[in-house]
């Protein structure tokens, strides 16, 4: 799918935000879909931080695809188990022992197991 014109996309995002703020649930769904299409992590983050679980899920998926450890860490540290799982997976793929150690030190047993496997090799 071709990327929409940036000016048009921003205008559409603004219109959808306005509709969503007025309580239109369809606009929220459209806003999430467009943000995903555009790869707009800041819009997804705004919606996720406002408590939208679909936006949170999409943000996690996009952050994992982009290799954004910082975003996954933020969500994981906020208690999101899916983000923690994705963070562990990404840190393992990148051989990021420091991140796995940090997670293990905070009691994440999966991170501790992955760390053990990576350091045993």
PDB file of C-alpha atoms in Angstrom:
ATOM      1  CA  UNK A   1       0.000   0.000   0.000  1.00  0.00           C
ATOM      2  CA  UNK A   2       1.321   3.431  -0.933  1.00  0.00           C
ATOM      3  CA  UNK A   3       2.042   5.865   1.848  1.00  0.00           C
ATOM      4  CA  UNK A   4      -0.529   8.665   2.006  1.00  0.00           C
ATOM      5  CA  UNK A   5       0.585  12.219   1.303  1.00  0.00           C
ATOM      6  CA  UNK A   6       2.038  13.518   4.622  1.00  0.00           C
ATOM      7  CA  UNK A   7      -0.055  16.695   4.569  1.00  0.00           C
ATOM      8  CA  UNK A   8      -3.233  14.764   3.849  1.00  0.00           C
ATOM      9  CA  UNK A   9      -2.360  12.159   6.478  1.00  0.00           C
ATOM     10  CA  UNK A  10      -1.805  14.827   9.141  1.00  0.00           C
ATOM     11  CA  UNK A  11      -5.104  16.500   8.281  1.00  0.00           C
ATOM     12  CA  UNK A  12      -6.872  13.140   8.456  1.00  0.00           C
ATOM     13  CA  UNK A  13      -5.222  12.364  11.809  1.00  0.00           C
ATOM     14  CA  UNK A  14      -6.343  15.739  13.163  1.00  0.00           C
ATOM     15  CA  UNK A  15      -9.923  15.210  11.967  1.00  0.00           C
ATOM     16  CA  UNK A  16     -10.005  11.701  13.446  1.00  0.00           C
ATOM     17  CA  UNK A  17      -8.559  12.962  16.743  1.00  0.00           C
ATOM     18  CA  UNK A  18     -11.292  15.593  16.893  1.00  0.00           C
ATOM     19  CA  UNK A  19     -14.017  12.997  16.241  1.00  0.00           C
ATOM     20  CA  UNK A  20     -12.469  10.597  18.772  1.00  0.00           C
ATOM     21  CA  UNK A  21     -12.332  13.313  21.430  1.00  0.00           C
ATOM     22  CA  UNK A  22     -16.054  13.886  20.851  1.00  0.00           C
ATOM     23  CA  UNK A  23     -16.684  10.245  21.700  1.00  0.00           C
ATOM     24  CA  UNK A  24     -16.883   8.624  18.260  1.00  0.00           C
ATOM     25  CA  UNK A  25     -15.601   5.051  18.811  1.00  0.00           C
ATOM     26  CA  UNK A  26     -15.354   4.462  15.057  1.00  0.00           C
ATOM     27  CA  UNK A  27     -12.984   7.404  14.796  1.00  0.00           C
ATOM     28  CA  UNK A  28     -10.744   5.859  17.451  1.00  0.00           C
ATOM     29  CA  UNK A  29     -10.512   2.644  15.442  1.00  0.00           C
ATOM     30  CA  UNK A  30      -9.800   4.577  12.234  1.00  0.00           C
ATOM     31  CA  UNK A  31      -7.201   6.670  14.052  1.00  0.00           C
ATOM     32  CA  UNK A  32      -5.415   3.551  15.257  1.00  0.00           C
ATOM     33  CA  UNK A  33      -5.533   2.000  11.787  1.00  0.00           C
ATOM     34  CA  UNK A  34      -4.111   5.132  10.168  1.00  0.00           C
ATOM     35  CA  UNK A  35      -1.417   5.485  12.824  1.00  0.00           C
ATOM     36  CA  UNK A  36      -0.369   1.873  12.179  1.00  0.00           C
ATOM     37  CA  UNK A  37      -0.359   2.466   8.418  1.00  0.00           C
ATOM     38  CA  UNK A  38       1.810   5.559   8.881  1.00  0.00           C
ATOM     39  CA  UNK A  39       4.050   3.923  11.488  1.00  0.00           C
ATOM     40  CA  UNK A  40       3.124   6.812  13.782  1.00  0.00           C
ATOM     41  CA  UNK A  41       4.382   5.612  17.143  1.00  0.00           C
ATOM     42  CA  UNK A  42       3.691   8.945  18.841  1.00  0.00           C
ATOM     43  CA  UNK A  43      -0.019   8.761  17.943  1.00  0.00           C
ATOM     44  CA  UNK A  44      -0.221   5.138  19.068  1.00  0.00           C
ATOM     45  CA  UNK A  45       1.623   6.062  22.279  1.00  0.00           C
ATOM     46  CA  UNK A  46      -0.842   8.905  22.939  1.00  0.00           C
ATOM     47  CA  UNK A  47      -3.801   6.553  22.511  1.00  0.00           C
ATOM     48  CA  UNK A  48      -2.148   3.759  24.501  1.00  0.00           C
ATOM     49  CA  UNK A  49      -1.304   6.138  27.338  1.00  0.00           C
ATOM     50  CA  UNK A  50      -4.969   7.171  27.351  1.00  0.00           C
ATOM     51  CA  UNK A  51      -5.843   3.541  28.066  1.00  0.00           C
ATOM     52  CA  UNK A  52      -6.742   2.151  24.643  1.00  0.00           C
ATOM     53  CA  UNK A  53      -5.737  -1.538  24.655  1.00  0.00           C
ATOM     54  CA  UNK A  54      -5.833  -1.867  20.852  1.00  0.00           C
ATOM     55  CA  UNK A  55      -3.440   1.068  20.485  1.00  0.00           C
ATOM     56  CA  UNK A  56      -1.208  -0.514  23.127  1.00  0.00           C
ATOM     57  CA  UNK A  57      -1.117  -3.811  21.253  1.00  0.00           C
ATOM     58  CA  UNK A  58      -0.362  -2.073  17.957  1.00  0.00           C
ATOM     59  CA  UNK A  59       2.326   0.057  19.599  1.00  0.00           C
ATOM     60  CA  UNK A  60       4.011  -3.052  20.992  1.00  0.00           C
ATOM     61  CA  UNK A  61       3.918  -4.741  17.598  1.00  0.00           C
ATOM     62  CA  UNK A  62       5.283  -1.678  15.807  1.00  0.00           C
ATOM     63  CA  UNK A  63       8.008  -1.145  18.416  1.00  0.00           C
ATOM     64  CA  UNK A  64       9.064  -4.782  18.084  1.00  0.00           C
ATOM     65  CA  UNK A  65       9.127  -4.524  14.282  1.00  0.00           C
ATOM     66  CA  UNK A  66      11.245  -1.364  14.473  1.00  0.00           C
ATOM     67  CA  UNK A  67      13.524  -2.818  17.140  1.00  0.00           C
ATOM     68  CA  UNK A  68      12.632  -0.005  19.532  1.00  0.00           C
ATOM     69  CA  UNK A  69      13.969  -1.300  22.848  1.00  0.00           C
ATOM     70  CA  UNK A  70      13.219   2.001  24.556  1.00  0.00           C
ATOM     71  CA  UNK A  71       9.505   1.901  23.778  1.00  0.00           C
ATOM     72  CA  UNK A  72       9.222  -1.761  24.712  1.00  0.00           C
ATOM     73  CA  UNK A  73      11.115  -1.038  27.940  1.00  0.00           C
ATOM     74  CA  UNK A  74       8.770   1.861  28.785  1.00  0.00           C
ATOM     75  CA  UNK A  75       5.700  -0.321  28.280  1.00  0.00           C
ATOM     76  CA  UNK A  76       7.252  -3.284  30.060  1.00  0.00           C
ATOM     77  CA  UNK A  77       8.296  -1.167  33.026  1.00  0.00           C
ATOM     78  CA  UNK A  78       4.702   0.072  33.142  1.00  0.00           C
ATOM     79  CA  UNK A  79       3.557  -3.499  33.744  1.00  0.00           C
ATOM     80  CA  UNK A  80       2.654  -4.671  30.234  1.00  0.00           C
ATOM     81  CA  UNK A  81       3.498  -8.380  30.051  1.00  0.00           C
ATOM     82  CA  UNK A  82       3.263  -8.533  26.254  1.00  0.00           C
ATOM     83  CA  UNK A  83       5.779  -5.704  25.962  1.00  0.00           C
ATOM     84  CA  UNK A  84       8.042  -7.534  28.411  1.00  0.00           C
ATOM     85  CA  UNK A  85       7.862 -10.682  26.287  1.00  0.00           C
ATOM     86  CA  UNK A  86       8.661  -8.723  23.123  1.00  0.00           C
ATOM     87  CA  UNK A  87      11.486  -6.914  24.903  1.00  0.00           C
ATOM     88  CA  UNK A  88      13.012 -10.219  25.988  1.00  0.00           C
ATOM     89  CA  UNK A  89      12.667 -11.624  22.480  1.00  0.00           C
ATOM     90  CA  UNK A  90      14.289  -8.562  20.905  1.00  0.00           C
ATOM     91  CA  UNK A  91      17.052  -8.356  23.512  1.00  0.00           C
ATOM     92  CA  UNK A  92      17.781 -12.047  22.958  1.00  0.00           C
ATOM     93  CA  UNK A  93      17.895 -11.598  19.166  1.00  0.00           C
ATOM     94  CA  UNK A  94      20.304  -8.686  19.621  1.00  0.00           C
ATOM     95  CA  UNK A  95      22.399 -10.497  22.262  1.00  0.00           C
ATOM     96  CA  UNK A  96      21.666  -7.538  24.526  1.00  0.00           C
ATOM     97  CA  UNK A  97      22.886  -9.031  27.791  1.00  0.00           C
ATOM     98  CA  UNK A  98      22.583  -5.721  29.656  1.00  0.00           C
ATOM     99  CA  UNK A  99      18.843  -5.520  28.961  1.00  0.00           C
ATOM    100  CA  UNK A 100      18.327  -9.150  29.915  1.00  0.00           C
ATOM    101  CA  UNK A 101      20.302  -8.586  33.136  1.00  0.00           C
ATOM    102  CA  UNK A 102      18.173  -5.520  33.941  1.00  0.00           C
ATOM    103  CA  UNK A 103      14.967  -7.495  33.444  1.00  0.00           C
ATOM    104  CA  UNK A 104      16.268 -10.476  35.392  1.00  0.00           C
ATOM    105  CA  UNK A 105      17.309  -8.187  38.247  1.00  0.00           C
ATOM    106  CA  UNK A 106      13.703  -6.974  38.380  1.00  0.00           C
ATOM    107  CA  UNK A 107      12.491 -10.540  38.812  1.00  0.00           C
ATOM    108  CA  UNK A 108      11.705 -11.555  35.244  1.00  0.00           C
ATOM    109  CA  UNK A 109      12.414 -15.284  35.190  1.00  0.00           C
ATOM    110  CA  UNK A 110      12.129 -15.571  31.397  1.00  0.00           C
ATOM    111  CA  UNK A 111      14.841 -12.933  30.987  1.00  0.00           C
ATOM    112  CA  UNK A 112      16.960 -14.798  33.529  1.00  0.00           C
ATOM    113  CA  UNK A 113      16.521 -18.035  31.573  1.00  0.00           C
ATOM    114  CA  UNK A 114      17.423 -16.355  28.275  1.00  0.00           C
ATOM    115  CA  UNK A 115      20.437 -14.731  29.903  1.00  0.00           C
ATOM    116  CA  UNK A 116      21.551 -18.119  31.197  1.00  0.00           C
ATOM    117  CA  UNK A 117      21.216 -19.651  27.750  1.00  0.00           C
ATOM    118  CA  UNK A 118      23.123 -16.842  26.040  1.00  0.00           C
ATOM    119  CA  UNK A 119      25.956 -16.808  28.560  1.00  0.00           C
ATOM    120  CA  UNK A 120      26.263 -20.609  28.526  1.00  0.00           C
ATOM    121  CA  UNK A 121      26.946 -20.649  24.781  1.00  0.00           C
TER     122      UNK A 121
END
